[in-house]
Amino acid sequence: NGWKMKMENEKKMKQQILEAKEGVRLSIYTGMLEYGHIDRMTTRQFYKAFPGSRILLLDTVYEFALAVYMLERDDTYMYTYAYQENECWVMFDDAVKPNTYYQTEYVFDRECYFRVNLRRCDGRAIDASEADHINHILIYESDLPESIGLNNNLTHLFEEEIKDTTEKINSAKEKHRSKAFLLLTDSHYVVNGTWEDTVWCIKEVNKRAPFDSIIHLGDLTDGMICREVNYHYVDIVKKDLLSLDKPVYLVIGNHDTNYFKGNPERFSKEEQYWLYHNGCCDGAVRNGHALYYYKDFEEILVRGIFLHSFDECEKIRYGFSQEEVLWLQEVLKTVPENFRVLVFSHVPPLHYWSKDIRNGEKMVEVLEQYMQENPKHCVLGWIHGHNHADQIYRKRMFPIVSLGCTKVEDFKDKKPDGAVTYDRRIGELTQELWTVMVVQHDSKNIKFIRFGAGEDMEL
C-alpha cells in the first residue's frame, strides 16, 4: 500500500519549467546572485516548493546545489524607503548552503522558495547552450497549484470589506448611467509579497459588482533586476488583470523602465510599448507606438487621456516631452461635444517632492486653456500615482488626485506636503489599498471607493 501511494503521489507531480543563466552562481552568505563565474549556471527566478517537491538530476556530468529562502519577510522593505535587490521578500536560510552539491535528488520538506546552482563535475566552463537545456539536465517536479487562494484567516478578514465595497459600487451605479473603473497604482510586484491577496480580493469584488474597465497607473514592478526575470513579473501582473476579462489600460511608471538603482538592463521605449501596452489598451488612439494615448468611453461621455511621464534618457527624467505637450493640444481639439476629460499619468504634473517636472506646468496650462476656450467642456480631474499617498490638490482649475500605493508600504517620509499615508500591516485589512472609481454619465462628480487602507473620496 505504501508503494502504491508513493507511485500515485509521483503521478500527481508536474514538471515545472526552469530557466537558467550561465556565468552566475549563488552567494553562500546571502543566496543572492553573483555574476562573472564561468564555471556555473543558476536559475535567477525564485521557484516555489512545497513538502514533497523534488529536484532530480538526469545528467551526472553535472551536480547541483540549492539556495533556500524562507517565507518570513524582512520589515525593512515595508517600513523604510528600501527595495529588495532581487525583488523577493524572503529570508535566506543559511542552514542550506549553496555550496553543498548533490548528484541524485533533493526532496523539499517544507514550503519555501529556492534557486538552483549547477556546475560540471570536471570543472569546465559552462556555455549558454547548456543553460538553455537545463530542463534536460535536471527536472523540478511539484504539485504546485496553478493559483493559490487565501488561507481561511485572510478570507474571513476580507469578507466584510468585500461586502461593503460591493454595496457602495452598486449603489453608486444604480441611479445613473455610469462606469466603474478599478484603479491600481504602484503595485511593485515582488515574490512573496501580497499581490496574490490583492488579486483574490479584486476578483471577489468583481464577482458581485463587476468593473467595466481596469486602469493601472504604473510601477508594476520594482524595475531593478535582469530584463528576462522582470518580463516574467510584468507578465504575472498583466495576466492577473486580464484574467478579469475587462479592458485594461496601463500607463508606464518610472520603475517600469527597469532603470531603478542604476540597473544597466533598462528597457527601450519600443520594448516598453510591447511589454506594457501590447495585448491591452483596447481602442487606444495614439501616434504609432507612442507611450501616450487616449480612449473615448462613449457610454459616459468621457475622453480618457493616458500620459507618459518618465524618460530616463532626459536630464530631467520626470515629466513630459515637448511632443507630448503638442499632442495633448491636438487631442483636446477633437474632444466630442458634451464629452468630459479625465487625465491619467504615473508622475504628477505639480506638487511633487522633486523640484523639477519637465513641462508639467505646460501640461496643466494646456488643459486650463482648453477649459477657458470651451466653457461647455470640463476636465474632471488628473489622476496619478507615484507619490504613494492620497491627496487632492485643488489650487488649479481642475483637481489633481494622488492615489496611495497598492504595494503594502508604511512609511511617512518622502511625501508631498498635505499628502496622507496610512498605517499598513500584513495579515490585516490595511495590507490592501486599491480604489474603484465610479464616473456618471451626467455629473461632474466622481466617487473613489477605497478597498482596504484609507478613506473614500469624491470630486
GROMACS .gro file of C-alpha atoms in nm, residues 194-447:
model
  254
  194THR     CA    1   0.085   4.046  -0.113
  195TRP     CA    2  -0.007   4.076  -0.483
  196GLU     CA    3  -0.181   3.738  -0.486
  197ASP     CA    4  -0.402   3.850  -0.194
  198THR     CA    5  -0.484   4.169  -0.382
  199VAL     CA    6  -0.588   3.977  -0.694
  200TRP     CA    7  -0.807   3.744  -0.489
  201CYS     CA    8  -0.989   4.039  -0.326
  202ILE     CA    9  -1.032   4.216  -0.661
  203LYS     CA   10  -1.185   3.906  -0.815
  204GLU     CA   11  -1.426   3.863  -0.525
  205VAL     CA   12  -1.550   4.222  -0.558
  206ASN     CA   13  -1.572   4.189  -0.935
  207LYS     CA   14  -1.800   3.884  -0.898
  208ARG     CA   15  -2.053   4.089  -0.702
  209ALA     CA   16  -2.009   4.433  -0.859
  210PRO     CA   17  -1.841   4.390  -1.199
  211PHE     CA   18  -1.591   4.651  -1.309
  212ASP     CA   19  -1.623   4.799  -1.656
  213SER     CA   20  -1.252   4.865  -1.710
  214ILE     CA   21  -0.921   4.846  -1.527
  215ILE     CA   22  -0.661   5.123  -1.507
  216HIS     CA   23  -0.311   5.071  -1.369
  217LEU     CA   24  -0.117   5.393  -1.309
  218GLY     CA   25   0.229   5.243  -1.333
  219ASP     CA   26   0.516   5.081  -1.142
  220LEU     CA   27   0.402   4.724  -1.189
  221THR     CA   28   0.738   4.603  -1.053
  222ASP     CA   29   1.043   4.749  -0.879
  223GLY     CA   30   1.236   4.752  -1.208
  224MET     CA   31   1.585   4.671  -1.080
  225ILE     CA   32   1.655   4.314  -1.198
  226CYS     CA   33   1.760   4.145  -1.521
  227ARG     CA   34   1.522   4.200  -1.811
  228GLU     CA   35   1.418   3.835  -1.855
  229VAL     CA   36   1.301   3.797  -1.495
  230ASN     CA   37   1.132   4.135  -1.500
  231TYR     CA   38   0.948   4.029  -1.818
  232HIS     CA   39   0.814   3.737  -1.616
  233TYR     CA   40   0.698   3.956  -1.325
  234VAL     CA   41   0.528   4.207  -1.555
  235ASP     CA   42   0.358   3.916  -1.730
  236ILE     CA   43   0.224   3.790  -1.395
  237VAL     CA   44   0.063   4.127  -1.316
  238LYS     CA   45  -0.077   4.174  -1.667
  239LYS     CA   46  -0.218   3.821  -1.684
  240ASP     CA   47  -0.385   3.862  -1.346
  241LEU     CA   48  -0.552   4.185  -1.457
  242LEU     CA   49  -0.652   4.048  -1.797
  243SER     CA   50  -0.797   3.738  -1.630
  244LEU     CA   51  -1.083   3.959  -1.511
  245ASP     CA   52  -1.189   3.975  -1.877
  246LYS     CA   53  -1.219   4.354  -1.873
  247PRO     CA   54  -1.039   4.616  -2.084
  248VAL     CA   55  -0.706   4.706  -1.920
  249TYR     CA   56  -0.537   5.046  -1.964
  250LEU     CA   57  -0.180   5.098  -1.844
  251VAL     CA   58   0.043   5.399  -1.804
  252ILE     CA   59   0.415   5.345  -1.759
  253GLY     CA   60   0.586   5.438  -1.433
  254ASN     CA   61   0.948   5.525  -1.365
  255HIS     CA   62   1.021   5.177  -1.226
  256ASP     CA   63   0.866   5.019  -1.535
  257THR     CA   64   1.164   5.126  -1.745
  258ASN     CA   65   1.381   4.876  -1.549
  259TYR     CA   66   1.605   5.170  -1.472
  260PHE     CA   67   1.586   5.186  -1.091
  261LYS     CA   68   1.905   5.178  -0.883
  262GLY     CA   69   2.116   5.223  -1.196
  263ASN     CA   70   2.006   4.892  -1.348
  264PRO     CA   71   2.202   4.860  -1.676
  265GLU     CA   72   1.933   4.640  -1.838
  266ARG     CA   73   1.689   4.924  -1.895
  267PHE     CA   74   1.402   4.886  -2.140
  268SER     CA   75   1.392   5.084  -2.463
  269LYS     CA   76   1.074   5.275  -2.545
  270GLU     CA   77   0.984   5.020  -2.811
  271GLU     CA   78   1.040   4.745  -2.556
  272GLN     CA   79   0.815   4.926  -2.308
  273TYR     CA   80   0.542   4.954  -2.569
  274TRP     CA   81   0.540   4.581  -2.644
  275LEU     CA   82   0.581   4.480  -2.281
  276TYR     CA   83   0.315   4.701  -2.124
  277HIS     CA   84   0.070   4.802  -2.396
  278ASN     CA   85   0.061   4.501  -2.624
  279GLY     CA   86  -0.245   4.285  -2.555
  280CYS     CA   87  -0.431   4.556  -2.366
  281CYS     CA   88  -0.529   4.925  -2.403
  282ASP     CA   89  -0.825   4.831  -2.627
  283GLY     CA   90  -0.937   5.108  -2.859
  284ALA     CA   91  -0.641   5.331  -2.775
  285VAL     CA   92  -0.572   5.613  -3.020
  286ARG     CA   93  -0.203   5.702  -3.048
  287ASN     CA   94   0.067   5.805  -3.290
  288GLY     CA   95   0.248   5.486  -3.391
  289HIS     CA   96   0.392   5.321  -3.082
  290ALA     CA   97   0.386   5.633  -2.864
  291LEU     CA   98   0.359   5.557  -2.495
  292TYR     CA   99   0.078   5.813  -2.451
  293TYR     CA  100  -0.270   5.768  -2.596
  294TYR     CA  101  -0.638   5.845  -2.546
  295LYS     CA  102  -0.953   5.639  -2.529
  296ASP     CA  103  -1.315   5.758  -2.560
  297PHE     CA  104  -1.557   5.599  -2.314
  298GLU     CA  105  -1.864   5.690  -2.514
  299GLU     CA  106  -2.126   5.549  -2.276
  300ILE     CA  107  -2.031   5.803  -2.008
  301LEU     CA  108  -1.916   6.082  -2.244
  302VAL     CA  109  -1.556   6.082  -2.120
  303ARG     CA  110  -1.228   6.104  -2.308
  304GLY     CA  111  -0.955   5.936  -2.103
  305ILE     CA  112  -0.607   6.072  -2.176
  306PHE     CA  113  -0.322   5.844  -2.066
  307LEU     CA  114   0.015   6.018  -2.046
  308HIS     CA  115   0.380   5.914  -2.040
  309SER     CA  116   0.565   6.090  -1.759
  310PHE     CA  117   0.918   5.947  -1.728
  311ASP     CA  118   1.215   5.929  -1.962
  312GLU     CA  119   1.543   5.807  -1.815
  313CYS     CA  120   1.731   5.945  -2.117
  314GLU     CA  121   1.640   6.306  -2.034
  315LYS     CA  122   1.838   6.526  -1.797
  316ILE     CA  123   1.514   6.596  -1.609
  317ARG     CA  124   1.375   6.243  -1.612
  318TYR     CA  125   1.034   6.310  -1.458
  319GLY     CA  126   0.788   6.488  -1.683
  320PHE     CA  127   0.654   6.518  -2.035
  321SER     CA  128   0.819   6.567  -2.373
  322GLN     CA  129   0.751   6.871  -2.588
  323GLU     CA  130   0.600   6.635  -2.847
  324GLU     CA  131   0.354   6.515  -2.583
  325VAL     CA  132   0.257   6.873  -2.498
  326LEU     CA  133   0.179   6.940  -2.865
  327TRP     CA  134  -0.006   6.607  -2.893
  328LEU     CA  135  -0.224   6.699  -2.595
  329GLN     CA  136  -0.315   7.029  -2.758
  330GLU     CA  137  -0.424   6.849  -3.074
  331VAL     CA  138  -0.615   6.577  -2.886
  332LEU     CA  139  -0.814   6.836  -2.694
  333LYS     CA  140  -0.923   6.998  -3.022
  334THR     CA  141  -1.102   6.677  -3.121
  335VAL     CA  142  -1.291   6.610  -2.796
  336PRO     CA  143  -1.654   6.543  -2.898
  337GLU     CA  144  -1.922   6.786  -2.788
  338ASN     CA  145  -2.056   6.720  -2.436
  339PHE     CA  146  -1.759   6.497  -2.350
  340ARG     CA  147  -1.567   6.546  -2.028
  341VAL     CA  148  -1.190   6.484  -1.997
  342LEU     CA  149  -1.008   6.265  -1.744
  343VAL     CA  150  -0.628   6.260  -1.742
  344PHE     CA  151  -0.416   5.972  -1.609
  345SER     CA  152  -0.041   5.953  -1.552
  346HIS     CA  153   0.211   5.797  -1.320
  347VAL     CA  154   0.408   6.107  -1.222
  348PRO     CA  155   0.204   6.414  -1.118
  349PRO     CA  156   0.244   6.740  -1.310
  350LEU     CA  157   0.291   6.951  -0.995
  351HIS     CA  158   0.339   6.949  -0.614
  352TYR     CA  159   0.590   6.666  -0.624
  353TRP     CA  160   0.882   6.629  -0.382
  354SER     CA  161   1.123   6.663  -0.674
  355LYS     CA  162   1.189   7.025  -0.770
  356ASP     CA  163   1.153   6.977  -1.144
  357ILE     CA  164   0.880   6.817  -1.353
  358ARG     CA  165   0.969   6.864  -1.718
  359ASN     CA  166   0.683   7.051  -1.893
  360GLY     CA  167   0.446   6.973  -1.604
  361GLU     CA  168   0.327   7.330  -1.576
  362LYS     CA  169   0.282   7.346  -1.954
  363MET     CA  170   0.058   7.039  -1.950
  364VAL     CA  171  -0.163   7.192  -1.680
  365GLU     CA  172  -0.179   7.522  -1.869
  366VAL     CA  173  -0.284   7.344  -2.190
  367LEU     CA  174  -0.574   7.184  -2.004
  368GLU     CA  175  -0.673   7.511  -1.835
  369GLN     CA  176  -0.664   7.696  -2.166
  370TYR     CA  177  -0.888   7.427  -2.313
  371MET     CA  178  -1.139   7.483  -2.031
  372GLN     CA  179  -1.133   7.860  -2.077
  373GLU     CA  180  -1.184   7.840  -2.452
  374ASN     CA  181  -1.453   7.573  -2.426
  375PRO     CA  182  -1.679   7.664  -2.132
  376LYS     CA  183  -1.913   7.375  -2.206
  377HIS     CA  184  -1.629   7.126  -2.177
  378CYS     CA  185  -1.491   7.006  -1.847
  379VAL     CA  186  -1.171   6.849  -1.719
  380LEU     CA  187  -1.297   6.624  -1.440
  381GLY     CA  188  -0.951   6.573  -1.297
  382TRP     CA  189  -0.595   6.450  -1.334
  383ILE     CA  190  -0.533   6.120  -1.151
  384HIS     CA  191  -0.184   5.988  -1.081
  385GLY     CA  192   0.025   5.754  -0.868
  386HIS     CA  193   0.397   5.771  -0.785
  387ASN     CA  194   0.371   5.961  -0.455
  388HIS     CA  195   0.249   5.654  -0.266
  389ALA     CA  196  -0.002   5.873  -0.083
  390ASP     CA  197  -0.357   6.009  -0.105
  391GLN     CA  198  -0.407   6.376  -0.187
  392ILE     CA  199  -0.649   6.601  -0.374
  393TYR     CA  200  -0.481   6.921  -0.491
  394ARG     CA  201  -0.742   7.190  -0.564
  395LYS     CA  202  -0.539   7.503  -0.645
  396ARG     CA  203  -0.580   7.474  -1.021
  397MET     CA  204  -0.888   7.483  -1.245
  398PHE     CA  205  -0.932   7.106  -1.206
  399PRO     CA  206  -0.843   6.871  -0.918
  400ILE     CA  207  -0.517   6.675  -0.925
  401VAL     CA  208  -0.565   6.346  -0.742
  402SER     CA  209  -0.288   6.130  -0.597
  403LEU     CA  210  -0.368   5.770  -0.502
  404GLY     CA  211  -0.192   5.561  -0.239
  405CYS     CA  212   0.012   5.260  -0.344
  406THR     CA  213  -0.126   4.910  -0.387
  407LYS     CA  214   0.205   4.773  -0.255
  408VAL     CA  215   0.187   4.717   0.121
  409GLU     CA  216   0.407   5.000   0.246
  410ASP     CA  217   0.413   5.201   0.567
  411PHE     CA  218   0.650   5.493   0.592
  412LYS     CA  219   0.559   5.857   0.619
  413ASP     CA  220   0.866   6.042   0.492
  414LYS     CA  221   0.941   6.140   0.132
  415LYS     CA  222   0.583   6.251   0.074
  416PRO     CA  223   0.448   6.584  -0.060
  417ASP     CA  224   0.312   6.840   0.186
  418GLY     CA  225  -0.054   6.774   0.254
  419ALA     CA  226  -0.043   6.412   0.139
  420VAL     CA  227  -0.186   6.136   0.359
  421THR     CA  228  -0.037   5.791   0.416
  422TYR     CA  229  -0.175   5.511   0.628
  423ASP     CA  230  -0.063   5.254   0.879
  424ARG     CA  231  -0.031   4.924   0.691
  425ARG     CA  232   0.007   4.576   0.833
  426ILE     CA  233   0.045   4.242   0.655
  427GLY     CA  234  -0.224   3.999   0.765
  428GLU     CA  235  -0.465   4.281   0.844
  429LEU     CA  236  -0.719   4.463   0.628
  430THR     CA  237  -0.476   4.755   0.586
  431GLN     CA  238  -0.236   4.542   0.381
  432GLU     CA  239  -0.471   4.615   0.087
  433LEU     CA  240  -0.515   4.951  -0.086
  434TRP     CA  241  -0.690   4.995  -0.418
  435THR     CA  242  -0.975   5.204  -0.549
  436VAL     CA  243  -1.288   5.176  -0.758
  437MET     CA  244  -1.366   5.497  -0.946
  438VAL     CA  245  -1.730   5.545  -1.045
  439VAL     CA  246  -1.793   5.803  -1.320
  440GLN     CA  247  -2.150   5.900  -1.401
  441HIS     CA  248  -2.288   5.997  -1.739
  442ASP     CA  249  -2.441   6.332  -1.640
  443SER     CA  250  -2.239   6.455  -1.343
  444LYS     CA  251  -1.909   6.622  -1.270
  445ASN     CA  252  -1.883   6.420  -0.952
  446ILE     CA  253  -1.652   6.121  -0.931
  447LYS     CA  254  -1.664   5.871  -0.646
   0.00000   0.00000   0.00000
